[in-house]
Short mmCIF file of C-alpha atoms in Angstrom, two decimals:
data_model
loop_
_atom_site.label_atom_id
_atom_site.label_comp_id
_atom_site.label_asym_id
_atom_site.label_seq_id
_atom_site.Cartn_x
_atom_site.Cartn_y
_atom_site.Cartn_z
CA MET A 30 -51.67 -25.22 -6.89
CA MET A 31 -54.30 -27.94 -6.38
CA THR A 32 -53.25 -31.56 -5.80
CA ILE A 33 -55.17 -34.83 -5.77
CA ASP A 34 -55.85 -36.18 -2.29
CA GLU A 35 -55.81 -39.90 -1.49
CA LYS A 36 -59.58 -40.35 -1.77
CA GLU A 37 -59.63 -38.81 -5.24
CA LYS A 38 -56.70 -40.97 -6.32
CA GLN A 39 -58.48 -44.13 -5.22
CA ALA A 40 -61.61 -43.02 -7.07
CA LEU A 41 -59.64 -42.43 -10.24
CA LEU A 42 -57.96 -45.82 -10.01
CA ALA A 43 -61.34 -47.47 -9.54
CA ALA A 44 -62.71 -45.52 -12.51
CA SER A 45 -59.82 -46.65 -14.66
CA ALA A 46 -60.45 -50.29 -13.70
CA THR A 47 -64.14 -49.91 -14.45
CA LEU A 48 -63.28 -48.50 -17.86
CA ALA A 49 -61.20 -51.57 -18.67
CA ARG A 50 -64.18 -53.79 -17.93
CA ARG A 51 -66.77 -51.87 -19.91
CA LYS A 52 -67.54 -53.00 -23.44
CA PHE A 53 -70.14 -50.44 -24.45
CA LEU A 54 -69.65 -46.76 -25.28
CA GLY A 55 -72.31 -45.20 -23.09
CA VAL A 56 -70.82 -46.26 -19.78
CA ALA A 57 -67.26 -45.89 -21.09
CA GLY A 58 -67.89 -42.29 -21.97
CA THR A 59 -69.07 -41.50 -18.47
CA VAL A 60 -66.06 -43.16 -16.86
CA MET A 61 -63.67 -41.44 -19.26
CA ALA A 62 -65.08 -38.10 -18.28
CA ALA A 63 -64.23 -38.86 -14.65
CA ALA A 64 -60.76 -40.19 -15.53
CA VAL A 65 -59.67 -37.01 -17.37
CA VAL A 66 -60.10 -34.97 -14.19
CA ALA A 67 -56.66 -36.12 -12.96
CA PRO A 68 -54.48 -34.38 -15.59
CA ALA A 69 -56.61 -31.19 -15.42
CA ARG A 70 -55.98 -30.85 -11.68
CA ALA A 71 -52.34 -31.98 -11.69
CA GLY A 72 -50.94 -28.52 -12.30
CA SER A 73 -49.15 -26.99 -15.29
CA LEU A 74 -46.39 -28.06 -17.65
CA ALA A 75 -43.94 -26.85 -15.02
CA ASP A 76 -44.80 -29.94 -12.98
CA VAL A 77 -43.75 -32.29 -15.79
CA PRO A 78 -40.15 -33.58 -15.37
CA ALA A 79 -37.58 -31.60 -17.30
CA ARG A 80 -35.80 -33.02 -20.35
CA GLN A 81 -32.43 -34.58 -19.57
CA VAL A 82 -29.28 -35.42 -21.48
CA GLY A 83 -28.31 -39.08 -21.22
CA PRO A 84 -25.13 -41.08 -21.75
CA SER A 85 -23.87 -42.00 -25.21
CA ILE A 86 -24.85 -45.12 -27.11
CA SER A 87 -23.42 -48.25 -25.48
CA VAL A 88 -22.55 -51.75 -26.68
CA ALA A 89 -24.95 -53.29 -24.14
CA SER A 90 -27.95 -51.76 -22.40
CA ASP A 91 -28.02 -51.80 -18.61
CA ARG A 92 -31.12 -51.62 -16.44
CA SER A 93 -32.06 -48.27 -14.98
CA LYS A 94 -30.36 -47.44 -11.71
CA TYR A 95 -33.87 -47.17 -10.27
CA VAL A 96 -34.70 -50.81 -11.09
CA HIS A 97 -33.43 -53.35 -8.58
CA LEU A 98 -33.75 -56.97 -9.64
CA LYS A 99 -31.81 -59.77 -8.04
CA ARG A 100 -32.26 -63.41 -7.17
CA VAL A 101 -32.23 -64.63 -3.58
CA THR A 102 -29.91 -67.48 -2.59
CA GLU A 103 -31.00 -70.53 -0.61
CA ALA A 104 -29.03 -73.32 1.11
CA THR A 105 -31.85 -75.58 2.33
CA PRO A 106 -35.64 -75.10 2.50
CA GLY A 107 -36.20 -71.85 4.36
CA LYS A 108 -32.49 -71.02 4.79
CA LEU A 109 -32.38 -67.94 2.58
CA ASN A 110 -30.01 -65.10 1.71
CA VAL A 111 -26.95 -67.25 2.35
CA ASP A 112 -23.44 -66.75 0.99
CA PRO A 113 -23.50 -67.79 -2.70
CA GLY A 114 -20.76 -70.31 -1.99
CA LEU A 115 -23.12 -72.16 0.37
CA ALA A 116 -26.24 -71.93 -1.80
CA ILE A 117 -27.82 -74.74 -3.80
CA ASN A 118 -30.15 -72.42 -5.72
CA SER A 119 -31.14 -68.83 -6.31
CA LYS A 120 -34.72 -67.71 -6.85
CA THR A 121 -36.48 -65.50 -9.39
CA PRO A 122 -37.96 -62.20 -8.08
CA LEU A 123 -41.55 -62.95 -9.15
CA ASP A 124 -42.86 -59.98 -7.15
CA LYS A 125 -40.86 -57.51 -9.26
CA LEU A 126 -41.52 -58.90 -12.75
CA VAL A 127 -44.36 -58.11 -15.14
CA GLY A 128 -45.84 -60.07 -18.03
CA SER A 129 -44.97 -63.74 -18.29
CA ILE A 130 -41.43 -63.85 -19.74
CA THR A 131 -38.53 -64.02 -17.27
CA PRO A 132 -35.36 -62.06 -18.15
CA SER A 133 -32.51 -64.49 -18.84
CA ASP A 134 -30.38 -63.22 -15.95
CA MET A 135 -33.31 -63.63 -13.55
CA HIS A 136 -33.99 -67.28 -14.49
CA TYR A 137 -33.77 -69.28 -11.28
CA GLU A 138 -30.53 -71.20 -10.83
CA ARG A 139 -29.99 -74.70 -9.41
CA SER A 140 -26.68 -76.54 -9.65
CA HIS A 141 -24.89 -79.35 -7.83
CA SER A 142 -21.28 -78.38 -8.52
CA GLY A 143 -21.25 -74.82 -9.80
CA SER A 144 -21.78 -73.54 -13.35
CA PRO A 145 -18.97 -74.36 -15.79
CA ASP A 146 -18.40 -72.04 -18.74
CA LEU A 147 -17.66 -74.56 -21.49
CA ASP A 148 -15.84 -73.75 -24.72
CA PRO A 149 -18.41 -74.16 -27.53
CA ASP A 150 -15.63 -74.82 -30.07
CA ARG A 151 -14.61 -77.91 -28.10
CA HIS A 152 -17.95 -79.07 -26.72
CA GLN A 153 -19.62 -82.06 -28.39
CA LEU A 154 -22.74 -84.15 -27.98
CA LEU A 155 -22.49 -87.93 -28.11
CA ILE A 156 -25.63 -89.90 -29.06
CA HIS A 157 -25.42 -93.69 -28.74
CA GLY A 158 -26.97 -96.82 -27.22
CA MET A 159 -29.83 -98.57 -28.99
CA THR A 160 -29.21 -96.76 -32.27
CA ARG A 161 -28.12 -97.80 -35.76
CA LYS A 162 -25.32 -95.23 -35.66
CA GLU A 163 -23.33 -93.69 -32.83
CA LEU A 164 -22.68 -90.07 -33.70
CA VAL A 165 -20.90 -87.10 -32.14
CA PHE A 166 -22.12 -83.60 -33.03
CA SER A 167 -20.24 -80.33 -32.72
CA MET A 168 -21.95 -77.10 -31.82
CA ASP A 169 -21.55 -75.84 -35.40
CA GLU A 170 -23.31 -78.96 -36.65
CA LEU A 171 -26.15 -78.59 -34.17
CA ARG A 172 -26.66 -74.92 -35.02
CA ALA A 173 -26.76 -75.80 -38.72
CA MET A 174 -29.72 -78.16 -38.21
CA PRO A 175 -33.39 -77.13 -38.57
CA CYS A 176 -34.41 -75.34 -35.37
CA VAL A 177 -37.60 -74.33 -33.60
CA SER A 178 -38.40 -71.66 -30.99
CA ARG A 179 -41.03 -72.30 -28.34
CA LEU A 180 -42.28 -70.67 -25.15
CA TYR A 181 -42.17 -72.98 -22.12
CA PHE A 182 -41.91 -72.56 -18.38
CA MET A 183 -39.30 -74.43 -16.34
CA GLU A 184 -39.75 -75.29 -12.68
CA CYS A 185 -37.55 -76.93 -10.07
CA SER A 186 -39.25 -79.86 -8.35
CA GLY A 187 -38.41 -78.16 -5.03
CA ASN A 188 -40.46 -75.05 -5.81
CA GLY A 189 -42.75 -74.32 -2.86
CA TRP A 190 -40.99 -76.66 -0.44
CA GLU A 191 -40.97 -74.00 2.31
CA ASN A 192 -44.70 -74.55 2.86
CA TRP A 193 -44.78 -78.33 3.30
CA LYS A 194 -44.80 -78.20 7.10
CA ASN A 195 -45.18 -74.59 8.19
CA ALA A 196 -45.53 -71.07 6.87
CA ASP A 197 -42.88 -68.53 7.81
CA PRO A 198 -44.68 -65.13 7.83
CA GLU A 199 -41.44 -63.42 6.77
CA LEU A 200 -41.33 -65.13 3.37
CA THR A 201 -41.99 -63.28 0.10
CA VAL A 202 -43.36 -64.85 -3.07
CA GLN A 203 -39.77 -64.93 -4.35
CA ASP A 204 -38.93 -67.12 -1.36
CA THR A 205 -41.93 -69.45 -1.69
CA HIS A 206 -42.27 -69.73 -5.48
CA GLY A 207 -39.08 -68.34 -7.04
CA LEU A 208 -37.92 -71.65 -8.54
CA VAL A 209 -40.00 -71.22 -11.70
CA SER A 210 -39.22 -69.19 -14.81
CA MET A 211 -40.57 -68.76 -18.33
CA HIS A 212 -38.59 -68.26 -21.55
CA GLU A 213 -38.44 -68.60 -25.30
CA TRP A 214 -36.20 -71.58 -26.06
CA THR A 215 -34.51 -72.27 -29.41
CA GLY A 216 -32.87 -75.49 -30.49
CA VAL A 217 -33.10 -78.79 -32.35
CA ARG A 218 -35.96 -81.20 -31.79
CA LEU A 219 -34.96 -84.42 -30.04
CA ALA A 220 -37.04 -86.35 -32.58
CA TYR A 221 -34.88 -84.96 -35.41
CA LEU A 222 -31.66 -86.11 -33.72
CA MET A 223 -33.17 -89.54 -33.08
CA GLU A 224 -33.85 -89.89 -36.79
CA LEU A 225 -30.24 -89.00 -37.63
CA VAL A 226 -28.83 -91.74 -35.38
CA GLY A 227 -31.60 -94.21 -36.17
CA ALA A 228 -32.91 -94.78 -32.65
CA GLU A 229 -34.47 -98.24 -32.45
CA ARG A 230 -38.24 -98.54 -32.05
CA ASN A 231 -37.93 -100.41 -28.76
CA SER A 232 -35.81 -97.61 -27.27
CA THR A 233 -38.27 -96.54 -24.60
CA TRP A 234 -35.87 -94.70 -22.26
CA MET A 235 -33.11 -92.15 -22.71
CA LEU A 236 -30.21 -91.25 -20.44
CA ALA A 237 -29.26 -87.56 -20.52
CA GLU A 238 -25.93 -86.62 -18.95
CA GLY A 239 -24.43 -83.22 -18.23
CA GLY A 240 -20.87 -81.95 -18.46
CA ASP A 241 -20.71 -80.47 -14.96
CA ALA A 242 -18.40 -81.90 -12.30
CA ALA A 243 -21.35 -83.57 -10.53
CA GLY A 244 -22.19 -85.56 -13.66
CA VAL A 245 -25.93 -85.05 -13.25
CA ALA A 246 -27.74 -87.70 -15.33
CA ARG A 247 -31.40 -88.63 -15.56
CA SER A 248 -33.43 -91.43 -17.14
CA ILE A 249 -36.25 -90.01 -19.26
CA PRO A 250 -39.18 -92.08 -20.59
CA LEU A 251 -39.65 -91.63 -24.33
CA THR A 252 -43.39 -91.05 -24.35
CA ALA A 253 -45.06 -89.62 -27.46
CA GLU A 254 -45.45 -86.30 -25.64
CA ILE A 255 -41.76 -86.08 -24.70
CA LEU A 256 -40.68 -87.07 -28.21
CA ASP A 257 -42.86 -84.34 -29.69
CA GLU A 258 -41.82 -81.49 -27.38
CA THR A 259 -38.25 -82.07 -26.17
CA LEU A 260 -35.47 -79.82 -27.50
CA VAL A 261 -31.71 -79.77 -27.43
CA ALA A 262 -31.61 -76.03 -26.80
CA TYR A 263 -28.75 -73.62 -27.42
CA ALA A 264 -30.57 -70.28 -27.06
CA GLN A 265 -32.84 -68.62 -24.53
CA ASN A 266 -34.80 -65.39 -25.07
CA GLY A 267 -33.01 -64.70 -28.35
CA GLU A 268 -29.44 -65.10 -27.08
CA PRO A 269 -27.09 -68.03 -26.46
CA LEU A 270 -27.73 -69.87 -23.20
CA ARG A 271 -25.89 -68.39 -20.25
CA PRO A 272 -23.39 -70.63 -18.39
CA ALA A 273 -25.65 -70.90 -15.33
CA HIS A 274 -28.39 -72.26 -17.58
CA GLY A 275 -26.40 -74.80 -19.57
CA PHE A 276 -24.24 -73.05 -22.19
CA PRO A 277 -23.54 -74.18 -24.83
CA ILE A 278 -26.43 -76.72 -24.95
CA ARG A 279 -28.99 -78.17 -22.60
CA LEU A 280 -31.91 -80.54 -22.83
CA LEU A 281 -35.36 -79.01 -22.46
CA VAL A 282 -38.16 -81.38 -21.42
CA PRO A 283 -41.24 -79.12 -21.15
CA GLY A 284 -43.60 -79.55 -18.22
CA MET A 285 -41.34 -81.97 -16.37
CA GLU A 286 -39.31 -81.30 -13.22
CA GLY A 287 -36.41 -79.03 -14.07
CA ASN A 288 -33.67 -81.54 -13.26
CA LEU A 289 -34.64 -83.57 -16.35
CA SER A 290 -33.65 -80.62 -18.55
CA ILE A 291 -29.98 -81.50 -18.21
CA LYS A 292 -27.58 -78.56 -18.49
CA TRP A 293 -24.19 -78.60 -20.26
CA LEU A 294 -25.51 -81.63 -22.19
CA ARG A 295 -22.75 -84.00 -23.34
CA ARG A 296 -24.42 -87.38 -23.87
CA LEU A 297 -27.72 -89.00 -24.83
CA LYS A 298 -27.96 -92.78 -24.57
CA PHE A 299 -30.99 -94.80 -25.67
CA GLY A 300 -32.19 -98.00 -23.99
CA ASN A 301 -35.27 -100.01 -23.10
CA GLU A 302 -35.33 -99.48 -19.33
CA PRO A 303 -34.45 -96.78 -16.77
CA PHE A 304 -30.73 -96.38 -16.18
CA MET A 305 -31.26 -95.95 -12.41
CA THR A 306 -28.67 -93.27 -11.75
CA ARG A 307 -28.06 -91.91 -8.26
CA TRP A 308 -30.11 -88.86 -9.25
CA GLU A 309 -33.26 -91.00 -9.37
CA THR A 310 -32.46 -93.11 -6.31
CA ALA A 311 -30.62 -91.03 -3.70
CA ARG A 312 -32.12 -87.79 -5.04
CA TYR A 313 -35.32 -86.62 -6.68
CA THR A 314 -37.51 -89.29 -5.13
CA GLN A 315 -40.61 -88.44 -3.10
CA LEU A 316 -41.16 -89.85 0.39
CA LEU A 317 -44.78 -90.97 0.81
CA PRO A 318 -46.87 -91.26 4.02
CA ASN A 319 -46.39 -95.07 4.09
CA GLY A 320 -42.59 -94.70 4.21
CA LYS A 321 -42.00 -95.75 0.63
CA ALA A 322 -40.37 -93.44 -1.91
CA ARG A 323 -41.90 -92.64 -5.28
CA GLN A 324 -39.55 -92.51 -8.28
CA PHE A 325 -40.08 -90.76 -11.59
CA GLN A 326 -42.73 -88.32 -10.39
CA LEU A 327 -41.89 -86.19 -13.39
CA TYR A 328 -44.77 -83.80 -14.17
CA GLN A 329 -44.97 -80.35 -12.62
CA GLU A 330 -48.66 -80.16 -11.73
CA VAL A 331 -51.11 -77.30 -12.25
CA ASN A 332 -50.13 -74.33 -10.11
CA SER A 333 -50.64 -70.61 -9.52
CA VAL A 334 -49.58 -67.87 -7.14
CA ILE A 335 -50.61 -64.28 -6.48
CA THR A 336 -47.49 -62.17 -6.88
CA SER A 337 -49.11 -58.84 -5.93
CA PRO A 338 -50.11 -58.25 -3.23
CA SER A 339 -47.91 -60.91 -1.69
CA GLY A 340 -45.63 -61.57 1.27
CA LYS A 341 -44.14 -58.53 3.04
CA MET A 342 -46.00 -56.05 0.84
CA ARG A 343 -48.48 -53.52 2.23
CA ILE A 344 -51.74 -52.30 0.72
CA ARG A 345 -54.30 -49.59 1.51
CA PRO A 346 -58.09 -49.78 1.73
CA GLY A 347 -59.87 -49.09 -1.55
CA TYR A 348 -59.01 -50.15 -5.06
CA ASN A 349 -56.26 -52.74 -5.50
CA ARG A 350 -55.14 -54.78 -8.48
CA ILE A 351 -54.45 -58.46 -7.81
CA SER A 352 -51.94 -60.06 -10.19
CA GLY A 353 -50.18 -63.39 -10.43
CA LEU A 354 -48.89 -66.28 -12.52
CA ALA A 355 -50.36 -69.69 -13.39
CA TRP A 356 -48.84 -72.70 -15.15
CA SER A 357 -49.24 -76.44 -15.69
CA GLY A 358 -46.85 -79.15 -16.81
CA ARG A 359 -49.85 -81.10 -18.07
CA GLY A 360 -51.05 -78.57 -20.64
CA LYS A 361 -52.54 -75.10 -21.05
CA ILE A 362 -54.12 -72.94 -18.35
CA VAL A 363 -57.80 -72.33 -19.13
CA ASN A 364 -59.09 -70.78 -15.91
CA VAL A 365 -57.82 -68.93 -12.84
CA GLU A 366 -60.03 -68.04 -9.88
CA ILE A 367 -59.29 -65.72 -6.97
CA SER A 368 -60.82 -65.67 -3.52
CA THR A 369 -60.53 -62.56 -1.35
CA ASP A 370 -62.23 -64.14 1.66
CA GLY A 371 -59.99 -67.11 2.37
CA GLY A 372 -61.53 -69.54 -0.10
CA VAL A 373 -65.20 -69.09 0.78
CA ASN A 374 -66.15 -67.41 -2.50
CA TRP A 375 -64.31 -67.46 -5.82
CA ARG A 376 -64.33 -65.08 -8.78
CA GLN A 377 -62.85 -65.66 -12.22
CA ALA A 378 -59.68 -63.73 -13.05
CA GLN A 379 -58.69 -62.18 -16.36
CA ILE A 380 -55.92 -64.10 -18.16
CA ASN A 381 -53.55 -62.19 -20.43
CA ALA A 382 -52.73 -63.52 -23.89
CA PRO A 383 -50.91 -65.45 -25.18
CA VAL A 384 -52.19 -68.58 -23.46
CA LEU A 385 -49.93 -71.42 -24.61
CA HIS A 386 -49.26 -75.09 -23.92
CA LYS A 387 -46.98 -75.59 -20.89
CA ALA A 388 -46.40 -71.85 -20.60
CA GLN A 389 -46.96 -69.44 -17.72
CA VAL A 390 -49.79 -66.94 -18.01
CA ARG A 391 -50.30 -63.66 -16.18
CA PHE A 392 -53.69 -63.16 -14.50
CA HIS A 393 -55.36 -60.08 -12.98
CA GLN A 394 -58.42 -59.09 -10.99
CA ASP A 395 -59.78 -55.76 -9.70
CA TRP A 396 -60.49 -55.70 -5.98
CA THR A 397 -61.78 -53.09 -3.56
CA TRP A 398 -60.51 -53.87 -0.07
CA ASP A 399 -62.73 -52.72 2.79
CA GLY A 400 -59.85 -52.54 5.26
CA ARG A 401 -60.86 -55.59 7.28
CA PRO A 402 -58.41 -58.50 7.82
CA THR A 403 -58.80 -61.18 5.17
CA ARG A 404 -56.97 -63.78 3.13
CA ILE A 405 -56.43 -63.93 -0.63
CA VAL A 406 -55.71 -67.07 -2.63
CA SER A 407 -55.72 -68.26 -6.27
CA ARG A 408 -56.38 -71.59 -7.95
CA SER A 409 -55.87 -72.60 -11.57
CA THR A 410 -57.30 -75.20 -13.95
CA ASP A 411 -55.65 -76.61 -17.08
CA ASP A 412 -57.14 -77.93 -20.31
CA LYS A 413 -56.85 -81.53 -19.09
CA GLY A 414 -59.23 -80.75 -16.23
CA HIS A 415 -56.62 -80.70 -13.46
CA VAL A 416 -57.49 -78.22 -10.68
CA GLN A 417 -54.88 -76.85 -8.29
CA PRO A 418 -55.56 -78.44 -4.87
CA ASP A 419 -55.85 -76.65 -1.56
CA ARG A 420 -53.08 -77.41 0.90
CA GLU A 421 -55.18 -79.74 3.05
CA SER A 422 -56.01 -81.97 0.07
CA LEU A 423 -52.39 -82.09 -1.04
CA ILE A 424 -51.10 -83.00 2.43
CA ALA A 425 -53.81 -85.66 2.80
CA THR A 426 -52.42 -87.34 -0.31
CA MET A 427 -48.68 -86.72 0.03
CA GLY A 428 -48.16 -86.32 3.78
CA GLU A 429 -45.80 -83.81 5.42
CA ASN A 430 -42.54 -85.71 4.82
CA ALA A 431 -42.55 -85.03 1.10
CA LEU A 432 -40.26 -82.38 -0.31
CA PHE A 433 -40.91 -82.04 -4.03
CA HIS A 434 -43.82 -81.09 -6.31
CA TYR A 435 -45.66 -78.81 -3.91
CA ASN A 436 -48.54 -77.21 -5.80
CA GLY A 437 -50.97 -76.36 -3.00
CA GLN A 438 -52.89 -73.11 -3.22
CA GLN A 439 -50.85 -70.20 -1.84
CA THR A 440 -52.65 -68.07 0.74
CA TRP A 441 -51.63 -64.56 1.75
CA ALA A 442 -53.06 -63.03 4.93
CA ILE A 443 -53.80 -59.28 5.08
CA ASP A 444 -54.13 -57.63 8.50
CA ALA A 445 -56.02 -54.45 9.39
CA ASP A 446 -52.92 -52.35 8.64
CA GLY A 447 -52.65 -53.81 5.15
CA ARG A 448 -49.58 -55.94 5.86
CA VAL A 449 -49.38 -59.11 3.75
CA THR A 450 -47.90 -62.32 5.19
CA ASN A 451 -47.43 -65.95 4.21
CA VAL A 452 -49.88 -68.42 5.82
CA LEU A 453 -50.76 -72.04 5.14
CA SER A 454 -54.50 -71.53 4.54
#
């Protein structure tokens, strides 16, 4: 029986990639003729896997035993794979996911006092402050209101913090960028609830408070953008929120640092100035080079990362498919570029649809690696004209003592054996 050797396999992969790029029939026909060689030389029907009997219908579908997805726990920047009882977060396995939507159970997790599982029949939302009416809503009342469903990414402000000062070559993309996820969110618009309570026109700030033991609470400026987009969400990816992600309700403030999207939401209070909670003084401030700390650095800036090939993977010379994710808290991604020579030359990547406002997109590019050591890196641009900075430019602005909002270009080094490692640039 004849089999396909490695050189033929690489040729077929390259032919398949070429076919995807061709828009006219003449060339496509030639490539297709080459591509159909593979099945003809693969053997007979005897080589096709046999039919198998499976288990009976179940009440919930599990993943295949051959699929291994799990988050990685972290205690402090770079201190990974710790006991869950010591962890402050767990990170999404970006290197093992496809498309742009994150499964609900793989959404990154960040909490300050564990994840309470609150009784939705007892949970209520108080809305008060500078309002004509102070109202308390039950979950049944919230679910009975007009709802919307929207696709948005969510990102922890600490995403990428491992690379502020150094680059551990043992880190994967899950380790460096796993504090970002993308979902369909369903809930009630904040603007609708503000109308019900009669929020006063000079209410320019809102306090959002959670029902966890830590009492996480944040002051949120009521800009036109936030008023238009913010949701009180009770569902994620077509199912009720999971306890780790705020069940039964959470705030969702698209494009802003994830800690503003308060989980286990129990109170909204309107006022005309920031409420200055400990979460915006002792925490979630950014230390600047001059020693001062910046407050209310809320937007998650334009960002991207190559997820394959990425840290601790290994590739072979010949055809390879580069893939990754891009996102921006300022708007919609309009362009992604990839460099396969360490940032000397750049080539535009293909972006998969749908391309939405404040949503992650998947990008791809075909690449033939010549086997020589090199570095690969991506950069993205949003519809407001913001371009993802290289690390040197980011550090020149923010210094090395900062911790949050790292959006420098991620570089992966590839050695002569095809091993991929994390480097700074």
